[in-house]
N, CA, C and O of each residue as an XYZ file, in Angstrom:
380
protein
N      91.961     87.611     99.271
C      91.808     89.182     99.270
C      91.598     89.454     97.898
O      91.931     88.726     96.963
N      90.979     90.635     97.830
C      90.709     91.164     96.339
C      91.305     92.385     96.415
O      91.154     93.146     97.371
N      92.141     92.669     95.220
C      92.881     94.011     94.981
C      92.168     94.845     93.974
O      92.143     94.384     92.833
N      91.559     96.040     94.198
C      90.769     96.777     93.088
C      91.541     98.128     92.719
O      92.217     98.790     93.507
N      91.325     98.392     91.451
C      92.001     99.716     90.974
C      91.137    100.915     91.698
O      89.935    101.030     91.457
N      91.715    101.658     92.456
C      91.059    102.812     93.273
C      90.487    103.594     92.154
O      89.432    104.120     92.506
N      90.781    103.830     91.048
C      89.995    104.737     90.133
C      88.830    104.164     89.603
O      87.789    104.819     89.654
N      88.839    102.772     88.980
C      87.929    102.208     88.450
C      87.056    101.338     89.131
O      85.890    101.076     88.837
N      87.775    100.887     90.129
C      87.047     99.665     90.957
C      87.023     98.421     90.523
O      86.359     97.546     91.079
N      87.886     98.192     89.287
C      88.079     96.959     88.602
C      88.964     96.105     89.412
O      89.776     96.618     90.183
N      88.848     94.784     89.274
C      89.534     93.750     90.107
C      90.892     93.755     89.341
O      90.923     93.650     88.115
N      92.059     93.885     90.138
C      93.336     93.733     89.652
C      93.721     92.413     89.927
O      94.195     91.691     89.049
N      93.525     91.994     91.255
C      94.147     90.724     91.416
C      93.326     90.034     92.521
O      92.780     90.783     93.332
N      93.171     88.723     92.658
C      92.590     87.965     93.877
C      93.817     87.204     94.298
O      94.575     86.641     93.508
N      93.952     87.232     95.596
C      95.010     86.477     96.366
C      94.453     85.526     97.251
O      93.360     85.758     97.766
N      95.161     84.333     97.525
C      94.986     83.379     98.526
C      96.076     83.665     99.438
O      97.246     83.664     99.055
N      95.667     83.953    100.850
C      96.769     84.313    101.647
C      96.717     83.781    103.163
O      97.100     82.692    103.590
N      96.198     84.739    103.783
C      95.968     84.590    105.186
C      95.096     83.180    105.553
O      94.002     83.027    105.009
N      95.532     82.317    106.344
C      94.919     80.973    106.800
C      93.539     81.389    107.574
O      92.606     80.586    107.544
N      93.407     82.515    108.203
C      92.403     83.058    108.952
C      91.914     84.564    108.383
O      92.213     84.993    107.269
N      91.184     85.206    109.274
C      90.891     86.719    108.660
C      92.127     87.640    108.553
O      93.051     87.642    109.366
N      92.037     88.430    107.448
C      92.857     89.554    107.231
C      92.239     90.679    107.914
O      91.174     91.155    107.522
N      92.908     91.143    108.977
C      92.162     92.332    109.741
C      92.718     93.901    109.359
O      92.061     94.898    109.657
N      93.748     93.948    108.804
C      94.333     95.280    108.508
C      95.198     95.358    107.238
O      95.890     94.437    106.803
N      95.072     96.502    106.739
C      96.127     96.579    105.440
C      96.657     98.073    105.446
O      95.995     99.028    105.853
N      97.847     98.137    104.975
C      98.604     99.368    105.080
C      99.544     99.507    103.813
O     100.069     98.464    103.422
N      99.798    100.612    103.168
C     100.683    100.577    102.107
C     102.057    100.862    102.704
O     102.302    101.615    103.647
N     102.923    100.119    101.979
C     104.365    100.271    102.606
C     105.373    100.754    101.344
O     105.256    100.243    100.230
N     106.269    101.684    101.606
C     107.154    102.127    100.443
C     108.445    101.619    100.813
O     109.118    102.115    101.717
N     108.866    100.434     99.977
C     110.323    100.003    100.243
C     111.108    100.693     99.057
O     111.211    100.153     97.955
N     111.673    101.965     99.371
C     112.681    102.477     98.520
C     112.011    102.774     97.002
O     112.685    102.664     95.978
N     110.865    103.090     97.000
C     110.013    103.438     95.743
C     109.263    102.152     95.284
O     108.496    102.267     94.328
N     109.412    100.985     95.858
C     108.494     99.917     95.435
C     107.487     99.843     96.614
O     107.792     99.505     97.758
N     106.105    100.243     96.143
C     105.072    100.337     96.970
C     104.518     98.710     97.210
O     104.230     97.972     96.267
N     104.450     98.401     98.320
C     103.818     97.116     98.530
C     102.561     97.207     99.466
O     102.443     98.284    100.051
N     101.564     96.216     99.714
C     100.398     96.261    100.577
C     100.720     95.264    101.429
O     101.009     94.115    101.093
N     100.663     95.772    102.738
C     100.961     94.753    103.911
C      99.556     94.428    104.557
O      98.786     95.375    104.720
N      99.199     93.269    104.904
C      98.257     92.690    105.568
C      98.533     92.013    106.864
O      99.597     91.410    107.002
N      97.568     92.070    107.920
C      97.749     91.598    109.245
C      96.679     90.645    109.371
O      95.547     90.823    108.920
N      97.094     89.567    110.035
C      96.043     88.500    110.172
C      96.066     87.754    111.584
O      97.082     87.766    112.279
N      94.976     87.149    111.945
C      94.747     86.391    113.183
C      95.736     85.096    112.966
O      96.024     84.389    113.932
N      96.157     84.867    111.874
C      96.783     83.484    111.829
C      98.435     83.775    112.253
O      99.334     82.978    111.986
N      98.617     84.952    112.896
C     100.142     85.341    113.229
C     100.923     85.647    112.327
O     102.112     85.355    112.458
N     100.494     86.273    111.247
C     101.456     86.785    110.008
C     101.235     88.052    109.574
O     100.071     88.451    109.601
N     102.129     88.807    109.161
C     102.047     90.019    108.432
C     102.602     89.434    107.051
O     103.593     88.712    106.938
N     101.773     89.886    106.028
C     102.180     89.590    104.738
C     102.343     90.573    103.824
O     101.437     91.405    103.800
N     103.381     90.741    102.943
C     103.442     91.978    101.927
C     103.116     91.305    100.588
O     103.441     90.168    100.245
N     102.325     92.327     99.806
C     101.942     91.755     98.630
C     102.265     92.895     97.579
O     102.369     94.082     97.891
N     102.415     92.389     96.276
C     102.600     93.248     95.074
C     101.235     93.584     94.663
O     100.592     92.745     94.032
N     100.712     94.749     94.960
C      99.259     95.318     94.519
C      98.922     95.062     92.992
O      97.799     94.808     92.557
N     100.033     95.169     92.289
C      99.864     95.198     90.833
C      99.442     93.845     90.225
O      98.766     93.701     89.205
N      99.937     92.897     90.996
C      99.863     91.449     90.537
C      99.053     90.639     91.519
O      98.399     89.682     91.104
N      99.059     90.971     92.815
C      98.532     90.229     93.836
C      99.391     89.033     94.511
O      99.033     88.235     95.378
N     100.670     89.158     93.829
C     101.608     88.158     94.423
C     102.100     88.302     95.838
O     102.279     89.398     96.370
N     102.287     87.274     96.355
C     102.835     87.383     97.782
C     104.472     87.713     97.565
O     105.226     87.035     96.867
N     104.821     88.850     98.289
C     106.198     89.384     98.073
C     107.010     88.718     99.356
O     108.156     88.310     99.166
N     106.412     88.618    100.633
C     107.085     88.250    101.877
C     106.047     87.903    102.880
O     104.967     88.493    102.926
N     106.412     86.857    103.754
C     105.390     86.649    104.747
C     106.376     86.833    106.320
O     107.482     86.316    106.481
N     105.885     87.410    107.018
C     106.643     87.760    108.297
C     105.671     87.143    109.362
O     104.485     87.466    109.443
N     106.345     86.136    110.248
C     105.592     85.568    111.289
C     105.767     86.513    112.482
O     106.791     87.173    112.656
N     104.746     86.533    113.256
C     104.593     87.432    114.525
C     103.990     86.525    115.606
O     103.119     85.703    115.322
N     104.432     86.676    116.764
C     104.122     85.871    117.962
C     102.388     85.876    118.406
O     101.894     84.994    119.108
N     101.797     86.767    117.978
C     100.188     86.718    118.274
C      99.524     87.382    117.155
O     100.013     88.184    116.358
N      98.260     86.896    117.224
C      97.087     87.501    116.173
C      97.543     89.020    116.041
O      97.854     89.699    117.020
N      97.550     89.493    114.700
C      97.670     90.983    114.533
C      96.355     91.577    113.953
O      95.691     90.986    113.102
N      96.056     92.679    114.429
C      94.722     93.386    114.281
C      95.065     94.703    113.628
O      94.152     95.261    113.020
N      96.491     95.395    113.674
C      96.291     96.699    112.998
C      97.610     96.894    112.495
O      98.567     96.328    113.022
N      97.744     97.732    111.412
C      99.123     98.149    110.854
C      99.010     99.507    110.638
O      97.941    100.102    110.502
N     100.281    100.072    110.602
C     100.628    101.520    110.033
C     102.082    101.639    109.790
O     102.971    101.225    110.534
N     102.236    102.339    108.500
C     103.515    102.555    108.053
C     104.071    104.066    108.557
O     103.511    105.116    108.241
N     105.055    103.995    109.245
C     105.366    105.534    109.700
C     106.977    105.620    110.031
O     107.520    104.704    110.648
N     107.537    106.510    109.685
C     108.976    106.732    109.843
C     109.786    105.422    109.579
O     110.598    104.937    110.366
N     109.465    104.950    108.425
C     110.204    103.658    107.865
C     110.192    102.652    108.517
O     111.139    101.874    108.398
N     109.081    102.346    109.435
C     108.763    101.130    110.201
C     107.288    100.798    110.062
O     106.394    101.644    110.083
N     107.109     99.464    109.914
C     105.798     98.783    109.843
C     105.459     98.440    111.183
O     105.983     97.481    111.749
N     104.359     99.392    111.875
C     103.837     99.114    113.185
C     102.739     98.170    113.319
O     101.686     98.431    112.738
N     102.840     97.156    113.975
C     101.743     96.045    113.929
C     101.148     96.001    115.308
O     101.842     95.806    116.306
N      99.993     96.167    115.338
C      99.120     96.092    116.488
C      98.730     94.575    116.863
O      97.904     94.000    116.155
N      99.188     94.056    117.733
C      99.033     92.547    118.133
C      98.016     92.501    119.254
O      97.835     93.447    120.020
N      97.314     91.265    119.315
C      96.649     90.827    120.400
C      97.157     91.112    121.687
O      96.400     91.274    122.643
N      98.521     91.191    121.789
C      99.337     91.366    123.103
C     100.416     92.028    122.842
O     101.492     91.446    122.703
N     100.251     93.720    122.707
C     101.261     94.473    122.393
C     101.424     95.120    121.042
O     100.629     94.913    120.125
N     102.358     95.823    120.953
C     102.666     96.453    119.601
C     104.181     96.165    119.297
O     105.062     96.181    120.157
N     104.396     95.863    117.789
C     105.476     95.397    117.306
C     106.177     96.455    116.274
O     105.484     96.578    115.264
N     107.157     97.112    116.256
C     107.530     97.785    115.261
C     108.788     97.114    114.383
O     109.875     96.811    114.875
N     108.414     96.947    112.987
C     109.204     96.190    112.182
C     110.140     97.054    111.442
O     109.570     98.012    110.918
N     111.271     97.001    111.268
C     112.236     97.569    110.455
C     112.320     96.614    109.208
O     112.667     95.447    109.395
N     112.017     97.059    107.942
C     112.053     96.336    106.688
C     113.202     96.870    106.015
O     113.258     96.858    104.785
N     114.205     97.378    106.790
C     115.529     97.716    106.026
C     116.234     96.473    105.583
O     116.409     95.504    106.323
N     116.689     96.559    104.154
C     117.457     95.317    103.992
C     116.485     94.194    103.409
O     116.960     93.304    102.704
N     115.173     94.234    103.692
C     114.270     93.243    103.294
C     114.325     93.107    101.622
O     114.297     94.104    100.901
N     114.391     92.025    101.212
C     114.474     91.761     99.690
C     113.164     90.942     99.233
O     113.324     89.726     99.127
N     111.962     91.434     98.966
C     110.960     90.770     98.681
C     110.861     90.120     97.533
O     111.395     90.655     96.561
N     110.203     88.892     97.354
C     110.207     88.285     96.150
C     109.776     89.181     95.066
O     109.072     90.174     95.245
N     110.223     88.790     93.956
C     109.682     89.650     92.610
C     108.324     89.402     92.435
O     107.715     89.931     91.505
C-alpha cells in the first residue's frame, strides 16, 4: 500500500501488509491519534500509522473483508458473510 500526502501527492510511506488484496480504507480517530484502517481478503483488518506507514495493529476477522466505516466510535467491517462492529476502546496500537 502506498500512503500519499493529500496536498502534494508525494509518497509518504510504502507498506507491506495484507497477504492478498486490500479492499477498503477508513480513517480511525483513537483519542486524537488518527490511524488508517485497511480491510483485506486475507481475513484481517489492519491499522496503520499514516505518517510513517508502520503497522500499528492487526485484527483477525473470520471472513474476507470488503468494506470499512468509522462511526460512533466503532469500526464497522463489511465481511463476505455479514457485518462486524469493532470497539477499539482500550486498544493500544504499537507506536
